[in-house]
mmCIF file of C-alpha atoms in Angstrom:
data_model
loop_
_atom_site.group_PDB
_atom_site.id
_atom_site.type_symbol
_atom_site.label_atom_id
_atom_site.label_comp_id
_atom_site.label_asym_id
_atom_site.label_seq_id
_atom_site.Cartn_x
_atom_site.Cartn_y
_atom_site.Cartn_z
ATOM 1 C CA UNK X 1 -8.002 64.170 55.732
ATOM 2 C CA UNK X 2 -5.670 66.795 56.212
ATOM 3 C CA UNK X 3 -4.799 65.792 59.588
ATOM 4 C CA UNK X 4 -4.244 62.127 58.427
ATOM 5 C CA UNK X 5 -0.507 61.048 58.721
ATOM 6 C CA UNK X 6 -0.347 58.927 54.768
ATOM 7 C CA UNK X 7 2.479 56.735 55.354
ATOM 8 C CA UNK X 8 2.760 55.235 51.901
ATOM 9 C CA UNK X 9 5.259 56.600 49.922
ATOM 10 C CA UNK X 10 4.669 58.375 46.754
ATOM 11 C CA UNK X 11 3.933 55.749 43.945
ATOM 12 C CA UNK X 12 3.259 52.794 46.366
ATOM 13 C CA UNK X 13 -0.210 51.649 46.846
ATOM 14 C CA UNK X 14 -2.382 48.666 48.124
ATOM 15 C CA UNK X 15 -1.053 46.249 45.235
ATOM 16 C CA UNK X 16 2.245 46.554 46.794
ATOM 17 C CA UNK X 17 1.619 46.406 50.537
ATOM 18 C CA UNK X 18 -0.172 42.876 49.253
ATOM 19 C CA UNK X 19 3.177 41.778 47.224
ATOM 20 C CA UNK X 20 1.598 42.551 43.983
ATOM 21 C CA UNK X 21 3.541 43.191 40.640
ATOM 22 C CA UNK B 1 -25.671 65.625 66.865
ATOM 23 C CA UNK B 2 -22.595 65.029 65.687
ATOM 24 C CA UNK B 3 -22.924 61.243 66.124
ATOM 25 C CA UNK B 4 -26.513 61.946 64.371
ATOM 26 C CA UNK B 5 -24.582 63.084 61.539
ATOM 27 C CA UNK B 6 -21.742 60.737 61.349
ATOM 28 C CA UNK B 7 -24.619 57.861 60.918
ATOM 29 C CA UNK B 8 -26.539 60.007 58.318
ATOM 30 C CA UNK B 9 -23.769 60.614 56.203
ATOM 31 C CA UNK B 10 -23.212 57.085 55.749
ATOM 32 C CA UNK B 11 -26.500 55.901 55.239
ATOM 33 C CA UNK B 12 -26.907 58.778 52.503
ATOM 34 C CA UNK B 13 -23.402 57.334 51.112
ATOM 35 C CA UNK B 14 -24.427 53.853 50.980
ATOM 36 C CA UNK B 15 -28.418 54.207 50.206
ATOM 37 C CA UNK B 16 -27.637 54.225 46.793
ATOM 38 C CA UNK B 17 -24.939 52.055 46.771
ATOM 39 C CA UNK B 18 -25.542 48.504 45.542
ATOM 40 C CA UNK B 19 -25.360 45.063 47.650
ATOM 41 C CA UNK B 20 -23.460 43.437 44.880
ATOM 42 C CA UNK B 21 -20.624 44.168 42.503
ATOM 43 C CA UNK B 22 -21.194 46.701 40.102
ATOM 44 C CA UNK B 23 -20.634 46.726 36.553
ATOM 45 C CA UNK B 24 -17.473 48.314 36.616
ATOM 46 C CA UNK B 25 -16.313 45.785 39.831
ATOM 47 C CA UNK B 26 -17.097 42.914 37.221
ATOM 48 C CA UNK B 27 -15.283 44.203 34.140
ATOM 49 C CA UNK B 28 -12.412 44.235 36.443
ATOM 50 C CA UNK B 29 -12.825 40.558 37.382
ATOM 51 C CA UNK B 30 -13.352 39.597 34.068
ATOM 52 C CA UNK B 31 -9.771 40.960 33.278
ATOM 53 C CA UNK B 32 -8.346 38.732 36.122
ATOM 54 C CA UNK B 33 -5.827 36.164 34.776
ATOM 55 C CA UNK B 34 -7.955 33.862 37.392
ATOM 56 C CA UNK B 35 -11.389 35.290 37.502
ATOM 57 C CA UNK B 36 -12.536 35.843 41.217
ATOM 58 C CA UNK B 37 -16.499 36.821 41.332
ATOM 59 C CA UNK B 38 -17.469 33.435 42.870
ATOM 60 C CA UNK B 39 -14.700 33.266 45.499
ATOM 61 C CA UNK B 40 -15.339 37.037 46.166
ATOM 62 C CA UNK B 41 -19.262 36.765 46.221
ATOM 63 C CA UNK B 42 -18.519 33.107 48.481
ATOM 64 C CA UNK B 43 -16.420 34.767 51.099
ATOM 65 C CA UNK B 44 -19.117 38.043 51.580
ATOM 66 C CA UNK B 45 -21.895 35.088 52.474
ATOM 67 C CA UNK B 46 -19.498 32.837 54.436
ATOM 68 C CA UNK B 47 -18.474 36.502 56.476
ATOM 69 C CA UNK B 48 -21.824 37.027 56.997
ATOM 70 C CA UNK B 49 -22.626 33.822 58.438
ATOM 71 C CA UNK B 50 -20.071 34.612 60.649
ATOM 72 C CA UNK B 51 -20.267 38.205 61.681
ATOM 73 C CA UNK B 52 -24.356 38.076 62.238
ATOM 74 C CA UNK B 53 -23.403 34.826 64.712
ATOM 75 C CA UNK B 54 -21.035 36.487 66.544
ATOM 76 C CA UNK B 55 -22.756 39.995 66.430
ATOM 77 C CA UNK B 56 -26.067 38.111 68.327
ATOM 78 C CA UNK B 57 -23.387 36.224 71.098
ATOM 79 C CA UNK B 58 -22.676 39.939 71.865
ATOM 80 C CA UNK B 59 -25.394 41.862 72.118
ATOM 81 C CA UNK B 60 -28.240 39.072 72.287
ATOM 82 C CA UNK B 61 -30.097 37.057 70.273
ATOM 83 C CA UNK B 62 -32.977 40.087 70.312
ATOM 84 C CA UNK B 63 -30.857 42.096 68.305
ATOM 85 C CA UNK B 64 -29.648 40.066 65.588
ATOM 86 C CA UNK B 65 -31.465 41.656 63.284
ATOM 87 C CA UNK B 66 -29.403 44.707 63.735
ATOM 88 C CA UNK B 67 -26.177 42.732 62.636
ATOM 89 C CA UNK B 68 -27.622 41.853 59.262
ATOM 90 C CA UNK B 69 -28.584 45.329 58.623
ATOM 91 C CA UNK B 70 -24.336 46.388 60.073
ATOM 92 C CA UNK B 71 -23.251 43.878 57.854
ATOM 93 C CA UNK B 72 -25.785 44.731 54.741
ATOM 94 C CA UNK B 73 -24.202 48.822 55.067
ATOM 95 C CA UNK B 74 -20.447 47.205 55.402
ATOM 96 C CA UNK B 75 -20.718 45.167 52.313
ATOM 97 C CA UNK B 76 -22.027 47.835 50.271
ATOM 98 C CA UNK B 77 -18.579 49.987 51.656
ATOM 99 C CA UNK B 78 -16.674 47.493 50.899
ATOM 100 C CA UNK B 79 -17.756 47.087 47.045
ATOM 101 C CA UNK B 80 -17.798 50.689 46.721
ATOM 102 C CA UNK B 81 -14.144 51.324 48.067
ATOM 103 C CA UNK B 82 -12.701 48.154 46.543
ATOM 104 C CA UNK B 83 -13.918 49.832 42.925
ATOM 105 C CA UNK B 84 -12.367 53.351 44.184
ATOM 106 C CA UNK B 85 -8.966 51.334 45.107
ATOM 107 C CA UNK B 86 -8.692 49.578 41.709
ATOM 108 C CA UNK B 87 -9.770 52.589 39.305
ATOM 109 C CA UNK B 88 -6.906 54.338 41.516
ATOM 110 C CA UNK B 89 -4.804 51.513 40.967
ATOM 111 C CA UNK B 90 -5.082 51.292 37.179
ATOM 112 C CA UNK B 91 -4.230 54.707 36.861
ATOM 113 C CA UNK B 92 -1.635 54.315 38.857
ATOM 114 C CA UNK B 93 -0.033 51.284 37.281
ATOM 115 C CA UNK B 94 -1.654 51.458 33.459
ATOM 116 C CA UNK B 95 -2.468 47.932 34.389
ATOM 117 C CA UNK B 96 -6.446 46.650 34.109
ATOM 118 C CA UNK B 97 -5.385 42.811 35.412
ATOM 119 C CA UNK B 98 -5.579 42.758 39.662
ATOM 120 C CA UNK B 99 -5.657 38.735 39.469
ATOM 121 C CA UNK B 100 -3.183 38.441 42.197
ATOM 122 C CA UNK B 101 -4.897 41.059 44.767
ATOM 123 C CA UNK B 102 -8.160 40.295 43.456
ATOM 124 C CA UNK B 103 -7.738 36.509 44.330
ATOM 125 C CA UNK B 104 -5.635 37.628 48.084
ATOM 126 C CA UNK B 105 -7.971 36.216 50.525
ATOM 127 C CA UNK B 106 -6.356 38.307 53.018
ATOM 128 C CA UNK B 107 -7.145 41.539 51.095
ATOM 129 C CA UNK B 108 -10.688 40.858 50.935
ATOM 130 C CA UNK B 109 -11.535 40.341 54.739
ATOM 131 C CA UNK B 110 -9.575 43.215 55.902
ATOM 132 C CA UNK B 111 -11.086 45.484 53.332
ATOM 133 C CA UNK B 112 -14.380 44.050 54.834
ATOM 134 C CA UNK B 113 -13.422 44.425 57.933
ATOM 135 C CA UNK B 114 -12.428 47.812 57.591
ATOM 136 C CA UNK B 115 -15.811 48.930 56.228
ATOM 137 C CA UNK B 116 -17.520 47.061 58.952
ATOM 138 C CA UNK B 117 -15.106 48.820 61.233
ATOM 139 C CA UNK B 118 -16.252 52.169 59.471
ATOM 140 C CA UNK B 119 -20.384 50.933 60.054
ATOM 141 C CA UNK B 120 -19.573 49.780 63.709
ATOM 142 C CA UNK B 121 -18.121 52.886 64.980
ATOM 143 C CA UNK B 122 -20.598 55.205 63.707
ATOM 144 C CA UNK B 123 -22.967 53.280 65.026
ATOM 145 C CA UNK B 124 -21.072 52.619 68.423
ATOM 146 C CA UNK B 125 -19.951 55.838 69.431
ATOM 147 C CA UNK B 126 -23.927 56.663 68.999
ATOM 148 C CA UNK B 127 -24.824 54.066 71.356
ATOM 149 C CA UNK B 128 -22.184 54.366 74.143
ATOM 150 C CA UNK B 129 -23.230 57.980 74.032
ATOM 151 C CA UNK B 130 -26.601 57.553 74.599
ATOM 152 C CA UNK B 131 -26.034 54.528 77.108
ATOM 153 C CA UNK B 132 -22.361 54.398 78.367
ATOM 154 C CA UNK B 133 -23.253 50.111 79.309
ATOM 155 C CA UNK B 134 -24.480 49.832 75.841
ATOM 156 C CA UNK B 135 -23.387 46.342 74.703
ATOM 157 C CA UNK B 136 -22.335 47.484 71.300
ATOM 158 C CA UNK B 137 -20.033 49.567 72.405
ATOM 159 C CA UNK B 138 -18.105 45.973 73.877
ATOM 160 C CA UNK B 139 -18.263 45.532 69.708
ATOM 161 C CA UNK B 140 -15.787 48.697 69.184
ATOM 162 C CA UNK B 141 -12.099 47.498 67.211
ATOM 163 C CA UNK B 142 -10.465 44.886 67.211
ATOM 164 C CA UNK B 143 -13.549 43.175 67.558
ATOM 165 C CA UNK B 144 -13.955 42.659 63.954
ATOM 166 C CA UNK B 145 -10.263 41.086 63.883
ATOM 167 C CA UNK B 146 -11.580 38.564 66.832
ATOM 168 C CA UNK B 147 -14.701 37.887 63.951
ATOM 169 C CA UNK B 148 -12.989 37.336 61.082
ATOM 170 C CA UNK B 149 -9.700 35.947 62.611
ATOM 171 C CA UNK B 150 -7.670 38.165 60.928
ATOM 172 C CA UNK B 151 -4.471 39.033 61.971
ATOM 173 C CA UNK B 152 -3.870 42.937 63.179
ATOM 174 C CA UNK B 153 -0.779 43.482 60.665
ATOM 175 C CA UNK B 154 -2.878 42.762 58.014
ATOM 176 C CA UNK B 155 -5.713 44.733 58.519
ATOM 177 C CA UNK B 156 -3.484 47.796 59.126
ATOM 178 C CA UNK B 157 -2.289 47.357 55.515
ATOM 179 C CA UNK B 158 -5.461 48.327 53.924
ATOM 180 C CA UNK B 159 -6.394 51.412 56.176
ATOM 181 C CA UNK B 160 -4.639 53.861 54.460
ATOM 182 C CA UNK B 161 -5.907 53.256 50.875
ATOM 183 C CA UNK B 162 -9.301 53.168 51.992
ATOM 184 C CA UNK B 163 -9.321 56.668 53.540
ATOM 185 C CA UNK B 164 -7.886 57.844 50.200
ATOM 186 C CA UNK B 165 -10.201 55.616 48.339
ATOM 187 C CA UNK B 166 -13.190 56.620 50.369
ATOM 188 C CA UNK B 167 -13.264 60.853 50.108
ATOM 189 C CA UNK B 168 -16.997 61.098 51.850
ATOM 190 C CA UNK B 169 -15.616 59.503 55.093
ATOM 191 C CA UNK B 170 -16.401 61.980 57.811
ATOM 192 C CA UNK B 171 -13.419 63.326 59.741
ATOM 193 C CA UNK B 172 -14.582 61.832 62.855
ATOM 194 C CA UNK B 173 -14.013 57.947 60.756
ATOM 195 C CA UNK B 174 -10.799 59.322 59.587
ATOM 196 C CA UNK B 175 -9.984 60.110 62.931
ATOM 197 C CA UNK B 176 -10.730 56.609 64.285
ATOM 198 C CA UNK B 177 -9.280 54.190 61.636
ATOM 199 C CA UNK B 178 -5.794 56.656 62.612
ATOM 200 C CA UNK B 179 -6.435 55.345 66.180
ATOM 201 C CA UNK B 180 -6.607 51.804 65.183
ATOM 202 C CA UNK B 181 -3.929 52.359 63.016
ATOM 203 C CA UNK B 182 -1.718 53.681 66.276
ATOM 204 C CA UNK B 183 -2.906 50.802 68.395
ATOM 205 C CA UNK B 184 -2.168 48.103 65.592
ATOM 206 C CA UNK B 185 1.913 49.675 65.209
ATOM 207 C CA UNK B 186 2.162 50.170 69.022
ATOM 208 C CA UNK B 187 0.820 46.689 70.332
ATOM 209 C CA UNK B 188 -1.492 44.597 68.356
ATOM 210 C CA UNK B 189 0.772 43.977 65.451
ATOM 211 C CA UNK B 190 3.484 43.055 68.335
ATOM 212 C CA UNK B 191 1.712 39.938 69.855
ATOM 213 C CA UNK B 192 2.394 36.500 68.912
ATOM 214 C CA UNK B 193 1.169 35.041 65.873
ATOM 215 C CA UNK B 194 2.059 38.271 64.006
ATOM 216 C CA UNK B 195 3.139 37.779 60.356
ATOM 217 C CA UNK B 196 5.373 41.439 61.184
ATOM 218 C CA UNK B 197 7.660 38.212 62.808
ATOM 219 C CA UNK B 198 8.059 36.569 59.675
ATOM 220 C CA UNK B 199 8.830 39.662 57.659
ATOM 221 C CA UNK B 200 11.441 40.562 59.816
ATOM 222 C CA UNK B 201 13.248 37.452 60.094
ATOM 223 C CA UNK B 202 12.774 37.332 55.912
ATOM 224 C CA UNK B 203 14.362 40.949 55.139
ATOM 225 C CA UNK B 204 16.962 40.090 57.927
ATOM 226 C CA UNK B 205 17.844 36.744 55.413
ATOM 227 C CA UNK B 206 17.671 38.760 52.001
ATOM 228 C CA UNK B 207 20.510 40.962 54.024
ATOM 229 C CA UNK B 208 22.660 38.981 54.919
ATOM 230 C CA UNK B 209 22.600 37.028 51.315
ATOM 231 C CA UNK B 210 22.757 40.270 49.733
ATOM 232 C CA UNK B 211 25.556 41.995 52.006
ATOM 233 C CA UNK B 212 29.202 41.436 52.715
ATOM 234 C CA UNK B 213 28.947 39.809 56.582
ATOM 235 C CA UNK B 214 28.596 42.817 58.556
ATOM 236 C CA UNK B 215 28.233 42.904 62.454
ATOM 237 C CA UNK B 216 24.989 43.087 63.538
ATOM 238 C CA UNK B 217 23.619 46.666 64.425
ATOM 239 C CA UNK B 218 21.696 47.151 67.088
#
């Protein structure tokens, strides 16, 4: 995982990538 | 061996996973505002109608057998990460009512479709090693996308929460959902048809109502 480039930023998660309250 | 592994791993994962929702999976559909366990369990048999046709068109009708059992492993992932997302989820947002994701349509197949994904290339990369003309490997991503006509943009959107949501994912999976991920942003996502179109042209409107006119930057 370490090598895994996370591109959400801190505090966003799959709820808001689907437009999500 | 290392492909050896990759396959055992998951089978140890998912051997005592369950082919339905579990008991936490329903609590969390019973808090929907709009309760989604029939549309959820409806879709996973209509997908599998679907994927075990197509999955016998590629490699032969001989084989078929060996989609059910891809598709059997995938929907167990895709229970299993979908209760990691939301416990994640509530902690995250002190909220136990997903109605609106838990009734996306969208969210579902490409959450199944990424597990699939996950099954299919540990499985693949077995086969094209052993056999380079191996007709699963013709079955490697976006195949699943083709499958479930689902569009490459939104696929990419669940990728990263599942490799946090799924911490037994071997490094070599990790490593291949990042090269989907690259191909999605650096083509797939660009071809017509893309919703990515849509969104532009959208934030591009909420700009220009929310901004004094301002010339157009490059």
């Amino acid at each position: 995982v370490q090598d895994y480039h996370f591109g959400l930023e801190e505090g966003e998660g799959i709820s808001e990538l689907f437009d999500c309250d | 061996r290392a492909a050896m592994n990759n396959i055992q791993q998951l089978t140890m994962i998912l051997n005592s996973a369950a082919d339905k929702p579990s008991e936490t999976l329903i609590k969390y559909f019973n808090n929907c505002t709009v309760n989604p366990t029939d549309s959820i369990l409806k879709r996973v048999e209509n997908l599998e109608h679907i994927f075990k046709k197509k999955f016998a068109e590629a490699v032969g009708q001989g084989c078929a057998e060996i989609g059910s059992q891809r598709y059997k492993l995938g929907v167990r992932l895709y229970y299993r990460v979908m209760e990691s997302m939301l416990k994640s989820e509530e902690e995250r947002l002190s909220v136990q009512n997903f109605s609106q994701l838990l009734n996306d349509n969208i969210f579902h197949t490409s959450l199944l479709a990424c597990a699939l994904e996950v099954v299919m290339a540990t499985y693949g990369r077995n086969a094209s090693q052993s056999d380079g003309a191996s007709a699963e490997t013709d079955l490697s991503f976006p195949w699943i996308l083709n499958v479930f006509d689902l569009k490459a943009f939104d696929f990419y959107k669940v990728i990263e929460s599942f490799i946090k949501a799924e911490p037994s994912l071997t490094r070599e999976m990790i490593k291949h959902l990042e090269r989907c991920e690259h191909r999605i942003m650096e083509s797939l996502a660009w071809q017509s048809g893309s919703p990515l179109f849509e969104l532009i042209k959208q934030s591009k409107e909420r700009e220009s109502q929310s901004d004094q006119p301002e010339p157009t930057a490059t």
